PDB file of C-alpha atoms in Angstrom:
ATOM      1  CA  MET A   1     184.090 112.784 -30.484  1.00 41.00           C
ATOM      2  CA  GLN A   2     180.584 113.143 -31.991  1.00 39.00           C
ATOM      3  CA  SER A   3     178.069 115.268 -29.757  1.00 40.00           C
ATOM      4  CA  SER A   4     175.328 113.054 -30.378  1.00 41.00           C
ATOM      5  CA  PRO A   5     174.939 109.475 -31.393  1.00 43.00           C
ATOM      6  CA  SER A   6     173.385 108.498 -34.686  1.00 41.00           C
ATOM      7  CA  VAL A   7     171.600 105.102 -35.078  1.00 41.00           C
ATOM      8  CA  VAL A   8     172.662 102.511 -37.779  1.00 42.00           C
ATOM      9  CA  ALA A   9     169.369 100.682 -39.130  1.00 39.00           C
ATOM     10  CA  PRO A  10     169.088  97.517 -37.114  1.00 42.00           C
ATOM     11  CA  SER A  11     168.597  93.995 -38.721  1.00 45.00           C
ATOM     12  CA  SER A  12     165.106  92.502 -38.068  1.00 48.00           C
ATOM     13  CA  GLN A  13     166.127  90.719 -34.970  1.00 66.00           C
ATOM     14  CA  ARG A  14     169.171  92.708 -33.730  1.00 78.00           C
ATOM     15  CA  PRO A  15     169.180  95.990 -31.584  1.00 79.00           C
ATOM     16  CA  PRO A  16     170.385  99.010 -33.239  1.00 81.00           C
ATOM     17  CA  THR A  17     174.030  99.989 -32.949  1.00 80.00           C
ATOM     18  CA  TYR A  18     174.778 103.640 -32.027  1.00 86.00           C
ATOM     19  CA  ALA A  19     177.775 105.443 -33.295  1.00 86.00           C
ATOM     20  CA  GLY A  20     180.357 106.093 -30.591  1.00 85.00           C
ATOM     21  CA  ASP A  21     179.456 102.780 -28.856  1.00 96.00           C
ATOM     22  CA  SER A  22     182.165 100.559 -28.225  1.00 97.00           C
ATOM     23  CA  PHE A  23     181.904  96.488 -27.423  1.00 98.00           C
ATOM     24  CA  ALA A  24     184.716  94.226 -27.074  1.00 98.00           C
ATOM     25  CA  ILE A  25     185.698  90.737 -26.123  1.00 98.00           C
ATOM     26  CA  THR A  26     189.473  90.655 -25.845  1.00 97.00           C
ATOM     27  CA  TYR A  27     192.346  88.537 -24.797  1.00 97.00           C
ATOM     28  CA  ALA A  28     194.359  91.598 -24.496  1.00 98.00           C
ATOM     29  CA  PRO A  29     194.640  93.698 -21.326  1.00 98.00           C
ATOM     30  CA  LEU A  30     191.952  96.322 -20.759  1.00 98.00           C
ATOM     31  CA  SER A  31     192.688 100.100 -20.669  1.00 97.00           C
ATOM     32  CA  LEU A  32     190.784 102.330 -18.559  1.00 97.00           C
ATOM     33  CA  GLU A  33     192.067 105.508 -20.570  1.00 97.00           C
ATOM     34  CA  GLU A  34     191.036 103.671 -23.780  1.00 97.00           C
ATOM     35  CA  VAL A  35     187.526 103.036 -22.444  1.00 98.00           C
ATOM     36  CA  TYR A  36     187.178 106.656 -20.967  1.00 98.00           C
ATOM     37  CA  GLN A  37     188.222 108.102 -24.420  1.00 97.00           C
ATOM     38  CA  PHE A  38     185.435 106.016 -26.118  1.00 97.00           C
ATOM     39  CA  ALA A  39     182.745 107.344 -23.725  1.00 97.00           C
ATOM     40  CA  ASP A  40     184.017 110.905 -24.090  1.00 97.00           C
ATOM     41  CA  ASP A  41     181.864 113.596 -25.616  1.00 96.00           C
ATOM     42  CA  PRO A  42     181.581 117.167 -25.541  1.00 96.00           C
ATOM     43  CA  ALA A  43     177.926 116.767 -24.616  1.00 94.00           C
ATOM     44  CA  ASN A  44     178.607 114.764 -21.446  1.00 97.00           C
ATOM     45  CA  GLY A  45     178.687 116.294 -17.925  1.00 98.00           C
ATOM     46  CA  ALA A  46     179.830 112.819 -16.705  1.00 98.00           C
ATOM     47  CA  ILE A  47     181.237 109.656 -17.509  1.00 98.00           C
ATOM     48  CA  VAL A  48     181.072 106.761 -15.198  1.00 98.00           C
ATOM     49  CA  VAL A  49     183.538 104.015 -15.452  1.00 98.00           C
ATOM     50  CA  MET A  50     182.993 100.657 -13.563  1.00 98.00           C
ATOM     51  CA  SER A  51     186.231  98.439 -13.490  1.00 98.00           C
ATOM     52  CA  GLY A  52     185.712  94.914 -12.291  1.00 98.00           C
ATOM     53  CA  MET A  53     188.850  93.097 -11.038  1.00 97.00           C
ATOM     54  CA  VAL A  54     190.149  89.951  -9.949  1.00 97.00           C
ATOM     55  CA  ARG A  55     190.115  89.922  -6.175  1.00 96.00           C
ATOM     56  CA  ASN A  56     191.967  87.490  -3.936  1.00 97.00           C
ATOM     57  CA  ASN A  57     189.171  85.724  -2.442  1.00 95.00           C
ATOM     58  CA  THR A  58     185.455  84.623  -3.018  1.00 92.00           C
ATOM     59  CA  GLU A  59     183.364  84.189   0.067  1.00 90.00           C
ATOM     60  CA  GLY A  60     186.516  84.019   2.082  1.00 91.00           C
ATOM     61  CA  ARG A  61     188.049  81.387  -0.042  1.00 94.00           C
ATOM     62  CA  ALA A  62     191.528  82.239  -1.238  1.00 96.00           C
ATOM     63  CA  VAL A  63     191.653  82.867  -5.133  1.00 96.00           C
ATOM     64  CA  VAL A  64     195.026  83.017  -7.203  1.00 97.00           C
ATOM     65  CA  ALA A  65     193.421  83.516 -10.670  1.00 98.00           C
ATOM     66  CA  LEU A  66     190.240  83.726 -12.740  1.00 97.00           C
ATOM     67  CA  GLU A  67     190.004  82.310 -16.243  1.00 97.00           C
ATOM     68  CA  TYR A  68     187.265  83.694 -18.422  1.00 97.00           C
ATOM     69  CA  GLN A  69     185.646  82.206 -21.412  1.00 96.00           C
ATOM     70  CA  ALA A  70     182.863  83.790 -23.679  1.00 95.00           C
ATOM     71  CA  TYR A  71     180.856  83.109 -26.587  1.00 95.00           C
ATOM     72  CA  GLU A  72     181.845  86.120 -28.131  1.00 96.00           C
ATOM     73  CA  PRO A  73     179.130  86.608 -31.051  1.00 96.00           C
ATOM     74  CA  MET A  74     176.523  86.419 -28.706  1.00 96.00           C
ATOM     75  CA  ALA A  75     178.092  88.286 -25.901  1.00 96.00           C
ATOM     76  CA  ILE A  76     178.590  91.276 -28.159  1.00 97.00           C
ATOM     77  CA  GLU A  77     174.885  91.062 -29.184  1.00 96.00           C
ATOM     78  CA  ILE A  78     173.946  91.127 -25.521  1.00 96.00           C
ATOM     79  CA  PHE A  79     176.131  94.276 -25.170  1.00 97.00           C
ATOM     80  CA  LYS A  80     174.474  95.932 -27.839  1.00 97.00           C
ATOM     81  CA  GLN A  81     170.893  95.011 -26.375  1.00 96.00           C
ATOM     82  CA  ILE A  82     172.110  96.364 -23.091  1.00 97.00           C
ATOM     83  CA  ALA A  83     173.159  99.877 -24.727  1.00 97.00           C
ATOM     84  CA  HIS A  84     169.652  99.822 -26.465  1.00 97.00           C
ATOM     85  CA  GLU A  85     167.795  99.235 -23.235  1.00 97.00           C
ATOM     86  CA  ILE A  86     169.872 101.967 -21.504  1.00 97.00           C
ATOM     87  CA  ARG A  87     168.680 104.373 -24.093  1.00 96.00           C
ATOM     88  CA  GLN A  88     165.018 103.259 -23.535  1.00 96.00           C
ATOM     89  CA  THR A  89     165.428 104.510 -20.025  1.00 97.00           C
ATOM     90  CA  TRP A  90     168.119 107.341 -20.033  1.00 97.00           C
ATOM     91  CA  THR A  91     167.568 108.806 -23.401  1.00 96.00           C
ATOM     92  CA  ASP A  92     170.406 111.382 -22.948  1.00 96.00           C
ATOM     93  CA  VAL A  93     173.107 108.718 -22.875  1.00 97.00           C
ATOM     94  CA  SER A  94     175.867 109.622 -25.411  1.00 96.00           C
ATOM     95  CA  HIS A  95     177.991 106.633 -25.273  1.00 97.00           C
ATOM     96  CA  VAL A  96     177.948 103.072 -23.810  1.00 98.00           C
ATOM     97  CA  VAL A  97     181.310 101.139 -23.742  1.00 98.00           C
ATOM     98  CA  ILE A  98     181.432  97.449 -22.527  1.00 98.00           C
ATOM     99  CA  HIS A  99     184.689  95.693 -22.793  1.00 98.00           C
ATOM    100  CA  HIS A 100     185.393  91.983 -21.331  1.00 98.00           C
ATOM    101  CA  ARG A 101     188.512  90.062 -21.216  1.00 98.00           C
ATOM    102  CA  THR A 102     189.125  86.423 -21.708  1.00 98.00           C
ATOM    103  CA  GLY A 103     191.757  84.184 -20.788  1.00 98.00           C
ATOM    104  CA  ARG A 104     193.680  83.715 -17.483  1.00 98.00           C
ATOM    105  CA  LEU A 105     193.894  86.875 -15.141  1.00 98.00           C
ATOM    106  CA  THR A 106     195.622  87.087 -11.949  1.00 97.00           C
ATOM    107  CA  ILE A 107     194.712  89.214  -8.841  1.00 98.00           C
ATOM    108  CA  GLY A 108     194.285  92.957  -9.501  1.00 97.00           C
ATOM    109  CA  GLU A 109     193.911  92.382 -13.303  1.00 98.00           C
ATOM    110  CA  ILE A 110     190.876  94.225 -14.800  1.00 98.00           C
ATOM    111  CA  SER A 111     188.366  91.779 -16.190  1.00 98.00           C
ATOM    112  CA  VAL A 112     185.502  93.948 -17.396  1.00 98.00           C
ATOM    113  CA  LEU A 113     185.177  97.819 -18.061  1.00 98.00           C
ATOM    114  CA  VAL A 114     181.827  99.610 -18.552  1.00 98.00           C
ATOM    115  CA  ALA A 115     181.659 103.295 -19.191  1.00 98.00           C
ATOM    116  CA  VAL A 116     178.648 105.313 -19.782  1.00 98.00           C
ATOM    117  CA  GLY A 117     178.761 109.133 -21.031  1.00 98.00           C
ATOM    118  CA  CYS A 118     175.788 111.305 -20.423  1.00 97.00           C
ATOM    119  CA  PRO A 119     174.910 115.031 -19.635  1.00 97.00           C
ATOM    120  CA  HIS A 120     174.101 114.276 -16.054  1.00 97.00           C
ATOM    121  CA  ARG A 121     175.868 112.142 -13.428  1.00 97.00           C
ATOM    122  CA  THR A 122     172.745 110.680 -11.907  1.00 97.00           C
ATOM    123  CA  GLU A 123     171.708 109.188 -15.078  1.00 98.00           C
ATOM    124  CA  ALA A 124     175.373 108.110 -15.945  1.00 98.00           C
ATOM    125  CA  PHE A 125     175.724 106.291 -12.641  1.00 98.00           C
ATOM    126  CA  GLU A 126     172.257 104.579 -12.852  1.00 98.00           C
ATOM    127  CA  ALA A 127     173.006 103.517 -16.586  1.00 98.00           C
ATOM    128  CA  CYS A 128     176.450 102.069 -15.807  1.00 98.00           C
ATOM    129  CA  LYS A 129     174.848 100.049 -12.659  1.00 98.00           C
ATOM    130  CA  TYR A 130     172.147  98.797 -15.096  1.00 98.00           C
ATOM    131  CA  ALA A 131     175.018  97.863 -17.697  1.00 98.00           C
ATOM    132  CA  ILE A 132     177.193  95.671 -15.326  1.00 98.00           C
ATOM    133  CA  ASP A 133     174.157  94.082 -13.482  1.00 96.00           C
ATOM    134  CA  THR A 134     172.601  93.104 -16.635  1.00 97.00           C
ATOM    135  CA  LEU A 135     175.706  91.978 -18.273  1.00 96.00           C
ATOM    136  CA  LYS A 136     176.321  89.739 -15.470  1.00 93.00           C
ATOM    137  CA  HIS A 137     173.096  87.925 -15.583  1.00 93.00           C
ATOM    138  CA  ASN A 138     172.669  87.652 -19.425  1.00 94.00           C
ATOM    139  CA  ALA A 139     176.223  87.643 -21.143  1.00 94.00           C
ATOM    140  CA  PRO A 140     177.474  84.030 -22.320  1.00 94.00           C
ATOM    141  CA  ILE A 141     180.741  84.472 -19.962  1.00 94.00           C
ATOM    142  CA  TRP A 142     182.126  82.113 -17.728  1.00 94.00           C
ATOM    143  CA  LYS A 143     184.754  82.268 -15.287  1.00 94.00           C
ATOM    144  CA  LYS A 144     186.853  79.466 -13.939  1.00 96.00           C
ATOM    145  CA  GLU A 145     188.115  80.209 -10.163  1.00 96.00           C
ATOM    146  CA  HIS A 146     191.535  78.893  -9.627  1.00 97.00           C
ATOM    147  CA  TRP A 147     191.902  78.364  -5.720  1.00 96.00           C
ATOM    148  CA  GLN A 148     194.848  78.501  -3.660  1.00 96.00           C
ATOM    149  CA  ASP A 149     194.597  74.819  -2.798  1.00 95.00           C
ATOM    150  CA  GLY A 150     195.095  74.273  -6.395  1.00 95.00           C
ATOM    151  CA  SER A 151     191.410  73.229  -7.257  1.00 95.00           C
ATOM    152  CA  THR A 152     189.084  74.888  -9.617  1.00 95.00           C
ATOM    153  CA  SER A 153     185.605  75.783 -10.175  1.00 93.00           C
ATOM    154  CA  TRP A 154     183.691  77.040 -13.292  1.00 91.00           C
ATOM    155  CA  VAL A 155     180.923  79.723 -12.570  1.00 83.00           C
ATOM    156  CA  SER A 156     178.535  81.091 -15.104  1.00 64.00           C
ATOM    157  CA  ILE A 157     178.372  84.679 -14.499  1.00 57.00           C
ATOM    158  CA  GLY A 158     174.523  84.286 -15.027  1.00 57.00           C
ATOM    159  CA  ALA A 159     174.735  82.756 -11.582  1.00 45.00           C
ATOM    160  CA  CYS A 160     174.931  86.190 -10.382  1.00 51.00           C
ATOM    161  CA  GLU A 161     171.169  86.334 -10.751  1.00 49.00           C
ATOM    162  CA  GLN A 162     170.901  84.479  -7.509  1.00 48.00           C
ATOM    163  CA  ASP A 163     170.498  86.844  -4.461  1.00 49.00           C
ATOM    164  CA  SER A 164     173.095  84.972  -2.482  1.00 46.00           C
ATOM    165  CA  ALA A 165     175.916  84.778  -5.218  1.00 49.00           C
ATOM    166  CA  SER A 166     178.900  87.286  -4.247  1.00 51.00           C
ATOM    167  CA  CYS A 167     179.949  88.376  -7.848  1.00 55.00           C
TER     168      CYS A 167
END
């Protein structure tokens, strides 16, 4: 892996792309090992990985599955913007990795992986938290909750902006 990111010239309205970053919206299962490898770098003293998974309940109501849909081109641009914003605050970050699933996922499956590589753990933790929180507020990704009673409900991840939302 590279020891320092290089910036690819951005278009007039898009955030810059940094070599070594990885962004994906995929129907395929996500790999912790793969995401970790994307964030790995000899300059890192820390790689923080956040794994979001399908849990068996929401606010005490039994969930059997989640179904994700995304507007992929815009979501990838949001992921790139998040990486750019991270580097404005945590300038030593070497890699930002954001991968999100689409399709129907069952209990225990990974729906999102975020990894941040950085020389220091404090910055890596803070940047990773910023990435997942910002993704949940800004990315055009929606989930359909499949309840145990057979009913369903669509939820925009952007709804996580509300303080009372348990996302």
